[in-house]
Amino acid sequence: MTSDRLYARARSLFEDSESNSYYVLLSRTSQVYSRIENAFKNPFKILLITGAPGTGKSYVLRRFFHDHRDRLPMFMYPSATFTSERLIEIFERLYGKRFAAKDMQEIIDAFKEGDVKPVFILLDEAQLYKEDQLEWVRMLSNEEIFRFVVVVHKVKEEDLLAKEHFRTRTFETIECAPIEPIEVARFIETKLLLGEISEFYDRFSQTLFDRIYDLTRGNLRDLNRLMHRFFDLLDDYEQNRSRKTPKRFTKKVVEMAAIELGML
């Protein structure tokens, strides 16, 4: 395979997509993952995951869903897409039959009569839900049938909103923190190993890893974006200029990617 195709493959490893199976757990995110697993050993109404944007909340949630969806009745909804229609879809998927409900109580009663309990519902970006939607989630959490894992950004106003809605129902609040500088290299190395192009890792220097951390400040979302654009630039360089890139990556290309993304 030519190196330009390898750069394209490397770029794909850092795509921010729900279908991307290249999930990497670092020290901080592994701790969060373990706490979620431990919480699932106990009955709970709502498990709240919070933290600043880009600290890996959605990342860990996707990984947990990816790992456990085949053995648990688990359903995940991003960006305020969980509605009563989705609840009916869950019922139909669990029981393999069509269901036409007249009201919410009829939906709940149907779940109560079924033999699948509990049903786990994972909600990402919960700060995007409207007041009535959050109240609906609260109401459902009072039923023994449903258990919710709710992800919400921790900023002043939204964190207060989460506490107001879920204070009395939350089993545990798990907070995500930015990754440490040393984890930048591990993140990139693990991604490249998963993509079977580990040779690219040797082209990075510690100085370059330090610069990448300076640009992203431990924000996993920005780290993913920066590496995606970095390898995209390398791919474009070789395809359009028909020249080989240096054997060692330089911070020039990283900073060019950062400029395009508004990080510099």
PDB file of C-alpha atoms in Angstrom:
ATOM      1  CA  MET A   1       0.000   0.000   0.000  1.00  0.00           C
ATOM      2  CA  THR A   2       1.364   3.429  -0.887  1.00  0.00           C
ATOM      3  CA  SER A   3       2.090   5.918   1.881  1.00  0.00           C
ATOM      4  CA  ASP A   4      -0.616   8.337   0.737  1.00  0.00           C
ATOM      5  CA  ARG A   5      -3.221   5.630   1.352  1.00  0.00           C
ATOM      6  CA  LEU A   6      -1.672   5.062   4.775  1.00  0.00           C
ATOM      7  CA  TYR A   7      -2.130   8.734   5.574  1.00  0.00           C
ATOM      8  CA  ALA A   8      -5.757   8.458   4.518  1.00  0.00           C
ATOM      9  CA  ARG A   9      -6.164   5.464   6.806  1.00  0.00           C
ATOM     10  CA  ALA A  10      -4.503   7.355   9.662  1.00  0.00           C
ATOM     11  CA  ARG A  11      -6.888  10.252   9.087  1.00  0.00           C
ATOM     12  CA  SER A  12      -9.891   7.933   9.327  1.00  0.00           C
ATOM     13  CA  LEU A  13      -8.735   6.705  12.736  1.00  0.00           C
ATOM     14  CA  PHE A  14      -9.346  10.171  14.142  1.00  0.00           C
ATOM     15  CA  GLU A  15     -12.761  10.817  12.640  1.00  0.00           C
ATOM     16  CA  ASP A  16     -15.341  11.923  15.194  1.00  0.00           C
ATOM     17  CA  SER A  17     -18.072   9.471  14.344  1.00  0.00           C
ATOM     18  CA  GLU A  18     -20.472   7.307  16.325  1.00  0.00           C
ATOM     19  CA  SER A  19     -19.621   4.456  13.968  1.00  0.00           C
ATOM     20  CA  ASN A  20     -15.879   4.786  14.582  1.00  0.00           C
ATOM     21  CA  SER A  21     -14.839   1.608  16.411  1.00  0.00           C
ATOM     22  CA  TYR A  22     -11.356   2.862  17.291  1.00  0.00           C
ATOM     23  CA  TYR A  23     -12.107   3.745  20.902  1.00  0.00           C
ATOM     24  CA  VAL A  24      -9.111   4.360  23.164  1.00  0.00           C
ATOM     25  CA  LEU A  25      -9.331   4.392  26.941  1.00  0.00           C
ATOM     26  CA  LEU A  26      -6.662   6.421  28.720  1.00  0.00           C
ATOM     27  CA  SER A  27      -5.951   6.677  32.440  1.00  0.00           C
ATOM     28  CA  ARG A  28      -8.617   9.324  33.116  1.00  0.00           C
ATOM     29  CA  THR A  29     -11.248   7.879  30.803  1.00  0.00           C
ATOM     30  CA  SER A  30     -10.529   4.341  32.045  1.00  0.00           C
ATOM     31  CA  GLN A  31     -11.383   5.469  35.572  1.00  0.00           C
ATOM     32  CA  VAL A  32     -14.687   6.882  34.345  1.00  0.00           C
ATOM     33  CA  TYR A  33     -15.400   3.696  32.397  1.00  0.00           C
ATOM     34  CA  SER A  34     -14.733   1.551  35.477  1.00  0.00           C
ATOM     35  CA  ARG A  35     -17.036   3.675  37.608  1.00  0.00           C
ATOM     36  CA  ILE A  36     -19.822   3.262  35.048  1.00  0.00           C
ATOM     37  CA  GLU A  37     -19.306  -0.506  35.059  1.00  0.00           C
ATOM     38  CA  ASN A  38     -19.422  -0.580  38.863  1.00  0.00           C
ATOM     39  CA  ALA A  39     -22.602   1.502  38.877  1.00  0.00           C
ATOM     40  CA  PHE A  40     -24.270  -1.053  36.613  1.00  0.00           C
ATOM     41  CA  LYS A  41     -23.791  -3.678  39.323  1.00  0.00           C
ATOM     42  CA  ASN A  42     -26.311  -1.802  41.468  1.00  0.00           C
ATOM     43  CA  PRO A  43     -29.866  -0.619  40.837  1.00  0.00           C
ATOM     44  CA  PHE A  44     -30.039   3.061  39.974  1.00  0.00           C
ATOM     45  CA  LYS A  45     -32.461   5.536  38.464  1.00  0.00           C
ATOM     46  CA  ILE A  46     -30.043   8.006  36.896  1.00  0.00           C
ATOM     47  CA  LEU A  47     -26.276   7.895  36.545  1.00  0.00           C
ATOM     48  CA  LEU A  48     -24.986  11.382  35.750  1.00  0.00           C
ATOM     49  CA  ILE A  49     -21.742  11.912  33.814  1.00  0.00           C
ATOM     50  CA  THR A  50     -20.492  15.475  33.729  1.00  0.00           C
ATOM     51  CA  GLY A  51     -17.373  17.438  32.824  1.00  0.00           C
ATOM     52  CA  ALA A  52     -16.155  20.262  30.622  1.00  0.00           C
ATOM     53  CA  PRO A  53     -16.688  19.956  26.848  1.00  0.00           C
ATOM     54  CA  GLY A  54     -14.067  17.745  25.213  1.00  0.00           C
ATOM     55  CA  THR A  55     -13.047  15.772  28.312  1.00  0.00           C
ATOM     56  CA  GLY A  56     -14.214  12.454  26.861  1.00  0.00           C
ATOM     57  CA  LYS A  57     -17.760  12.075  28.216  1.00  0.00           C
ATOM     58  CA  SER A  58     -19.321  11.126  24.891  1.00  0.00           C
ATOM     59  CA  TYR A  59     -16.217   9.117  23.999  1.00  0.00           C
ATOM     60  CA  VAL A  60     -16.499   6.918  27.100  1.00  0.00           C
ATOM     61  CA  LEU A  61     -20.261   6.605  26.681  1.00  0.00           C
ATOM     62  CA  ARG A  62     -19.844   5.354  23.099  1.00  0.00           C
ATOM     63  CA  ARG A  63     -17.168   2.885  24.189  1.00  0.00           C
ATOM     64  CA  PHE A  64     -19.363   1.559  27.008  1.00  0.00           C
ATOM     65  CA  PHE A  65     -22.325   1.216  24.660  1.00  0.00           C
ATOM     66  CA  HIS A  66     -20.158  -0.489  22.038  1.00  0.00           C
ATOM     67  CA  ASP A  67     -18.869  -2.998  24.621  1.00  0.00           C
ATOM     68  CA  HIS A  68     -22.166  -3.866  26.334  1.00  0.00           C
ATOM     69  CA  ARG A  69     -25.016  -3.403  23.878  1.00  0.00           C
ATOM     70  CA  ASP A  70     -25.001  -7.072  22.859  1.00  0.00           C
ATOM     71  CA  ARG A  71     -25.503  -8.421  26.370  1.00  0.00           C
ATOM     72  CA  LEU A  72     -27.772  -5.764  27.881  1.00  0.00           C
ATOM     73  CA  PRO A  73     -31.043  -4.158  26.684  1.00  0.00           C
ATOM     74  CA  MET A  74     -29.247  -0.870  26.067  1.00  0.00           C
ATOM     75  CA  PHE A  75     -30.095   2.032  23.764  1.00  0.00           C
ATOM     76  CA  MET A  76     -28.121   5.203  23.130  1.00  0.00           C
ATOM     77  CA  TYR A  77     -29.419   8.566  21.896  1.00  0.00           C
ATOM     78  CA  PRO A  78     -27.217  11.560  21.041  1.00  0.00           C
ATOM     79  CA  SER A  79     -28.117  15.248  21.034  1.00  0.00           C
ATOM     80  CA  ALA A  80     -31.672  15.337  22.405  1.00  0.00           C
ATOM     81  CA  THR A  81     -33.127  12.659  20.119  1.00  0.00           C
ATOM     82  CA  PHE A  82     -34.849  10.588  22.811  1.00  0.00           C
ATOM     83  CA  THR A  83     -38.635  11.028  22.447  1.00  0.00           C
ATOM     84  CA  SER A  84     -41.813   9.038  23.085  1.00  0.00           C
ATOM     85  CA  GLU A  85     -41.524   7.702  19.531  1.00  0.00           C
ATOM     86  CA  ARG A  86     -38.069   6.348  20.426  1.00  0.00           C
ATOM     87  CA  LEU A  87     -39.565   4.660  23.469  1.00  0.00           C
ATOM     88  CA  ILE A  88     -42.066   2.865  21.244  1.00  0.00           C
ATOM     89  CA  GLU A  89     -39.203   1.865  18.933  1.00  0.00           C
ATOM     90  CA  ILE A  90     -37.373   0.384  21.923  1.00  0.00           C
ATOM     91  CA  PHE A  91     -40.433  -1.687  22.804  1.00  0.00           C
ATOM     92  CA  GLU A  92     -40.781  -2.936  19.233  1.00  0.00           C
ATOM     93  CA  ARG A  93     -37.105  -3.870  19.036  1.00  0.00           C
ATOM     94  CA  LEU A  94     -37.196  -5.708  22.359  1.00  0.00           C
ATOM     95  CA  TYR A  95     -40.371  -7.668  21.657  1.00  0.00           C
ATOM     96  CA  GLY A  96     -40.376  -7.879  17.870  1.00  0.00           C
ATOM     97  CA  LYS A  97     -43.916  -6.630  17.361  1.00  0.00           C
ATOM     98  CA  ARG A  98     -45.647  -3.462  16.316  1.00  0.00           C
ATOM     99  CA  PHE A  99     -47.047  -1.269  19.045  1.00  0.00           C
ATOM    100  CA  ALA A 100     -49.462   1.640  18.684  1.00  0.00           C
ATOM    101  CA  ALA A 101     -49.889   3.489  21.970  1.00  0.00           C
ATOM    102  CA  LYS A 102     -52.485   6.176  22.664  1.00  0.00           C
ATOM    103  CA  ASP A 103     -50.681   7.808  25.578  1.00  0.00           C
ATOM    104  CA  MET A 104     -47.561   7.600  27.711  1.00  0.00           C
ATOM    105  CA  GLN A 105     -49.182   5.539  30.439  1.00  0.00           C
ATOM    106  CA  GLU A 106     -50.071   2.880  27.895  1.00  0.00           C
ATOM    107  CA  ILE A 107     -46.429   2.736  26.799  1.00  0.00           C
ATOM    108  CA  ILE A 108     -45.243   2.375  30.396  1.00  0.00           C
ATOM    109  CA  ASP A 109     -47.841  -0.303  31.132  1.00  0.00           C
ATOM    110  CA  ALA A 110     -46.698  -2.285  28.094  1.00  0.00           C
ATOM    111  CA  PHE A 111     -43.123  -2.248  29.382  1.00  0.00           C
ATOM    112  CA  LYS A 112     -44.294  -3.302  32.849  1.00  0.00           C
ATOM    113  CA  GLU A 113     -46.060  -6.332  31.392  1.00  0.00           C
ATOM    114  CA  GLY A 114     -42.977  -7.389  29.433  1.00  0.00           C
ATOM    115  CA  ASP A 115     -40.202  -9.611  30.722  1.00  0.00           C
ATOM    116  CA  VAL A 116     -37.246  -7.338  29.833  1.00  0.00           C
ATOM    117  CA  LYS A 117     -36.280  -5.329  32.915  1.00  0.00           C
ATOM    118  CA  PRO A 118     -34.472  -3.083  33.374  1.00  0.00           C
ATOM    119  CA  VAL A 119     -34.010  -1.199  30.095  1.00  0.00           C
ATOM    120  CA  PHE A 120     -30.893   0.984  29.989  1.00  0.00           C
ATOM    121  CA  ILE A 121     -31.134   4.288  28.109  1.00  0.00           C
ATOM    122  CA  LEU A 122     -28.004   6.351  27.470  1.00  0.00           C
ATOM    123  CA  LEU A 123     -28.558  10.047  26.748  1.00  0.00           C
ATOM    124  CA  ASP A 124     -25.711  12.157  25.386  1.00  0.00           C
ATOM    125  CA  GLU A 125     -25.613  15.975  25.311  1.00  0.00           C
ATOM    126  CA  ALA A 126     -28.492  16.201  27.793  1.00  0.00           C
ATOM    127  CA  GLN A 127     -27.979  19.953  28.193  1.00  0.00           C
ATOM    128  CA  LEU A 128     -29.682  20.269  24.791  1.00  0.00           C
ATOM    129  CA  TYR A 129     -32.966  18.843  26.090  1.00  0.00           C
ATOM    130  CA  LYS A 130     -35.840  21.225  26.741  1.00  0.00           C
ATOM    131  CA  GLU A 131     -37.473  21.595  30.133  1.00  0.00           C
ATOM    132  CA  ASP A 132     -40.430  19.358  29.308  1.00  0.00           C
ATOM    133  CA  GLN A 133     -38.128  16.659  27.908  1.00  0.00           C
ATOM    134  CA  LEU A 134     -36.067  16.618  31.088  1.00  0.00           C
ATOM    135  CA  GLU A 135     -39.219  16.406  33.162  1.00  0.00           C
ATOM    136  CA  TRP A 136     -40.295  13.428  31.051  1.00  0.00           C
ATOM    137  CA  VAL A 137     -36.964  11.683  31.699  1.00  0.00           C
ATOM    138  CA  ARG A 138     -37.388  12.339  35.412  1.00  0.00           C
ATOM    139  CA  MET A 139     -40.847  10.819  35.310  1.00  0.00           C
ATOM    140  CA  LEU A 140     -39.626   7.707  33.486  1.00  0.00           C
ATOM    141  CA  SER A 141     -36.740   7.313  35.937  1.00  0.00           C
ATOM    142  CA  ASN A 142     -39.293   6.830  38.736  1.00  0.00           C
ATOM    143  CA  GLU A 143     -40.417   3.612  37.068  1.00  0.00           C
ATOM    144  CA  GLU A 144     -38.428   0.503  37.967  1.00  0.00           C
ATOM    145  CA  ILE A 145     -38.251  -0.427  34.290  1.00  0.00           C
ATOM    146  CA  PHE A 146     -35.924   2.302  33.055  1.00  0.00           C
ATOM    147  CA  ARG A 147     -32.408   3.257  34.095  1.00  0.00           C
ATOM    148  CA  PHE A 148     -30.755   6.297  32.557  1.00  0.00           C
ATOM    149  CA  VAL A 149     -27.131   7.230  31.998  1.00  0.00           C
ATOM    150  CA  VAL A 150     -27.144  10.979  31.340  1.00  0.00           C
ATOM    151  CA  VAL A 151     -24.219  12.999  29.985  1.00  0.00           C
ATOM    152  CA  VAL A 152     -24.274  16.769  30.489  1.00  0.00           C
ATOM    153  CA  HIS A 153     -21.623  19.476  29.995  1.00  0.00           C
ATOM    154  CA  LYS A 154     -20.339  20.976  33.207  1.00  0.00           C
ATOM    155  CA  VAL A 155     -20.534  24.698  32.784  1.00  0.00           C
ATOM    156  CA  LYS A 156     -22.062  26.964  35.374  1.00  0.00           C
ATOM    157  CA  GLU A 157     -25.637  27.246  34.100  1.00  0.00           C
ATOM    158  CA  GLU A 158     -25.980  23.752  32.623  1.00  0.00           C
ATOM    159  CA  ASP A 159     -24.487  22.041  35.673  1.00  0.00           C
ATOM    160  CA  LEU A 160     -27.056  23.813  37.844  1.00  0.00           C
ATOM    161  CA  LEU A 161     -29.786  22.665  35.462  1.00  0.00           C
ATOM    162  CA  ALA A 162     -28.631  19.063  35.764  1.00  0.00           C
ATOM    163  CA  LYS A 163     -28.619  19.240  39.549  1.00  0.00           C
ATOM    164  CA  GLU A 164     -32.093  20.750  39.656  1.00  0.00           C
ATOM    165  CA  HIS A 165     -33.583  18.030  37.496  1.00  0.00           C
ATOM    166  CA  PHE A 166     -31.749  14.988  38.770  1.00  0.00           C
ATOM    167  CA  ARG A 167     -30.644  15.773  42.316  1.00  0.00           C
ATOM    168  CA  THR A 168     -33.019  13.403  44.124  1.00  0.00           C
ATOM    169  CA  ARG A 169     -32.795  10.632  41.534  1.00  0.00           C
ATOM    170  CA  THR A 170     -29.084  10.482  40.779  1.00  0.00           C
ATOM    171  CA  PHE A 171     -27.352   7.346  41.998  1.00  0.00           C
ATOM    172  CA  GLU A 172     -23.889   8.762  41.317  1.00  0.00           C
ATOM    173  CA  THR A 173     -22.258  11.711  39.580  1.00  0.00           C
ATOM    174  CA  ILE A 174     -19.101  10.903  37.622  1.00  0.00           C
ATOM    175  CA  GLU A 175     -16.917  13.773  36.477  1.00  0.00           C
ATOM    176  CA  CYS A 176     -14.568  13.645  33.472  1.00  0.00           C
ATOM    177  CA  ALA A 177     -11.337  15.650  33.579  1.00  0.00           C
ATOM    178  CA  PRO A 178      -8.880  16.625  30.803  1.00  0.00           C
ATOM    179  CA  ILE A 179      -6.190  14.070  29.990  1.00  0.00           C
ATOM    180  CA  GLU A 180      -2.601  14.470  31.226  1.00  0.00           C
ATOM    181  CA  PRO A 181       0.252  15.523  28.859  1.00  0.00           C
ATOM    182  CA  ILE A 182       1.775  12.024  28.940  1.00  0.00           C
ATOM    183  CA  GLU A 183      -1.470  10.550  27.604  1.00  0.00           C
ATOM    184  CA  VAL A 184      -1.274  12.418  24.297  1.00  0.00           C
ATOM    185  CA  ALA A 185       1.453  10.066  23.047  1.00  0.00           C
ATOM    186  CA  ARG A 186      -0.415   6.996  24.282  1.00  0.00           C
ATOM    187  CA  PHE A 187      -3.629   8.126  22.603  1.00  0.00           C
ATOM    188  CA  ILE A 188      -1.939   8.641  19.231  1.00  0.00           C
ATOM    189  CA  GLU A 189       0.126   5.446  19.521  1.00  0.00           C
ATOM    190  CA  THR A 190      -2.905   3.296  20.403  1.00  0.00           C
ATOM    191  CA  LYS A 191      -4.961   4.705  17.547  1.00  0.00           C
ATOM    192  CA  LEU A 192      -2.180   3.979  15.059  1.00  0.00           C
ATOM    193  CA  LEU A 193      -1.707   0.476  16.468  1.00  0.00           C
ATOM    194  CA  LEU A 194      -5.415  -0.219  16.057  1.00  0.00           C
ATOM    195  CA  GLY A 195      -5.162   0.932  12.467  1.00  0.00           C
ATOM    196  CA  GLU A 196      -2.101  -1.273  11.902  1.00  0.00           C
ATOM    197  CA  ILE A 197       0.125   1.657  10.965  1.00  0.00           C
ATOM    198  CA  SER A 198       2.264   1.856  14.092  1.00  0.00           C
ATOM    199  CA  GLU A 199       5.283   2.902  12.009  1.00  0.00           C
ATOM    200  CA  PHE A 200       3.896   6.429  11.944  1.00  0.00           C
ATOM    201  CA  TYR A 201       4.289   6.684  15.712  1.00  0.00           C
ATOM    202  CA  ASP A 202       8.094   6.618  15.373  1.00  0.00           C
ATOM    203  CA  ARG A 203       7.927   9.769  13.262  1.00  0.00           C
ATOM    204  CA  PHE A 204       6.725  11.783  16.270  1.00  0.00           C
ATOM    205  CA  SER A 205       9.147  13.277  18.790  1.00  0.00           C
ATOM    206  CA  GLN A 206       8.475  14.103  22.443  1.00  0.00           C
ATOM    207  CA  THR A 207       8.819  17.780  21.552  1.00  0.00           C
ATOM    208  CA  LEU A 208       6.040  17.352  18.995  1.00  0.00           C
ATOM    209  CA  PHE A 209       3.814  15.545  21.516  1.00  0.00           C
ATOM    210  CA  ASP A 210       4.375  18.435  23.945  1.00  0.00           C
ATOM    211  CA  ARG A 211       3.373  20.919  21.259  1.00  0.00           C
ATOM    212  CA  ILE A 212       0.232  18.936  20.474  1.00  0.00           C
ATOM    213  CA  TYR A 213      -0.719  19.012  24.163  1.00  0.00           C
ATOM    214  CA  ASP A 214      -0.091  22.772  24.308  1.00  0.00           C
ATOM    215  CA  LEU A 215      -2.460  23.241  21.378  1.00  0.00           C
ATOM    216  CA  THR A 216      -5.220  20.982  22.740  1.00  0.00           C
ATOM    217  CA  ARG A 217      -4.791  21.353  26.537  1.00  0.00           C
ATOM    218  CA  GLY A 218      -5.898  17.805  27.213  1.00  0.00           C
ATOM    219  CA  ASN A 219      -9.136  18.199  25.307  1.00  0.00           C
ATOM    220  CA  LEU A 220      -9.824  14.849  23.605  1.00  0.00           C
ATOM    221  CA  ARG A 221     -12.186  16.333  21.061  1.00  0.00           C
ATOM    222  CA  ASP A 222      -9.579  18.892  19.965  1.00  0.00           C
ATOM    223  CA  LEU A 223      -6.866  16.225  19.965  1.00  0.00           C
ATOM    224  CA  ASN A 224      -8.942  14.076  17.640  1.00  0.00           C
ATOM    225  CA  ARG A 225      -9.707  17.061  15.392  1.00  0.00           C
ATOM    226  CA  LEU A 226      -6.076  18.151  15.259  1.00  0.00           C
ATOM    227  CA  MET A 227      -4.762  14.692  14.366  1.00  0.00           C
ATOM    228  CA  HIS A 228      -7.487  14.221  11.755  1.00  0.00           C
ATOM    229  CA  ARG A 229      -6.513  17.465  10.035  1.00  0.00           C
ATOM    230  CA  PHE A 230      -2.791  16.754  10.478  1.00  0.00           C
ATOM    231  CA  PHE A 231      -2.972  13.465   8.576  1.00  0.00           C
ATOM    232  CA  ASP A 232      -5.358  15.022   6.069  1.00  0.00           C
ATOM    233  CA  LEU A 233      -2.714  17.641   5.252  1.00  0.00           C
ATOM    234  CA  LEU A 234      -0.043  14.962   4.880  1.00  0.00           C
ATOM    235  CA  ASP A 235      -2.305  12.938   2.607  1.00  0.00           C
ATOM    236  CA  ASP A 236      -3.071  15.998   0.503  1.00  0.00           C
ATOM    237  CA  TYR A 237       0.610  16.929   0.334  1.00  0.00           C
ATOM    238  CA  GLU A 238       1.663  13.596  -1.139  1.00  0.00           C
ATOM    239  CA  GLN A 239      -1.271  13.255  -3.502  1.00  0.00           C
ATOM    240  CA  ASN A 240      -1.012  16.724  -5.006  1.00  0.00           C
ATOM    241  CA  ARG A 241       2.748  17.288  -4.873  1.00  0.00           C
ATOM    242  CA  SER A 242       3.868  13.719  -5.518  1.00  0.00           C
ATOM    243  CA  ARG A 243       6.644  14.128  -2.985  1.00  0.00           C
ATOM    244  CA  LYS A 244       7.554  12.084   0.046  1.00  0.00           C
ATOM    245  CA  THR A 245       7.000  13.582   3.475  1.00  0.00           C
ATOM    246  CA  PRO A 246       9.932  13.729   5.927  1.00  0.00           C
ATOM    247  CA  LYS A 247      10.813  10.603   7.898  1.00  0.00           C
ATOM    248  CA  ARG A 248      10.198  12.620  11.069  1.00  0.00           C
ATOM    249  CA  PHE A 249       7.033  14.660  11.503  1.00  0.00           C
ATOM    250  CA  THR A 250       7.587  18.352  12.216  1.00  0.00           C
ATOM    251  CA  LYS A 251       5.546  20.833  14.212  1.00  0.00           C
ATOM    252  CA  LYS A 252       5.110  22.958  11.067  1.00  0.00           C
ATOM    253  CA  VAL A 253       2.369  20.674   9.732  1.00  0.00           C
ATOM    254  CA  VAL A 254       0.793  20.336  13.184  1.00  0.00           C
ATOM    255  CA  GLU A 255       0.662  24.102  13.541  1.00  0.00           C
ATOM    256  CA  MET A 256      -0.736  24.487  10.027  1.00  0.00           C
ATOM    257  CA  ALA A 257      -3.555  22.131  11.054  1.00  0.00           C
ATOM    258  CA  ALA A 258      -4.032  24.061  14.287  1.00  0.00           C
ATOM    259  CA  ILE A 259      -4.302  27.360  12.419  1.00  0.00           C
ATOM    260  CA  GLU A 260      -6.965  25.950  10.099  1.00  0.00           C
ATOM    261  CA  LEU A 261      -8.938  24.708  13.104  1.00  0.00           C
ATOM    262  CA  GLY A 262      -8.660  28.021  14.950  1.00  0.00           C
ATOM    263  CA  MET A 263      -6.410  26.644  17.693  1.00  0.00           C
ATOM    264  CA  LEU A 264      -3.663  29.154  16.856  1.00  0.00           C
TER     265      LEU A 264
END
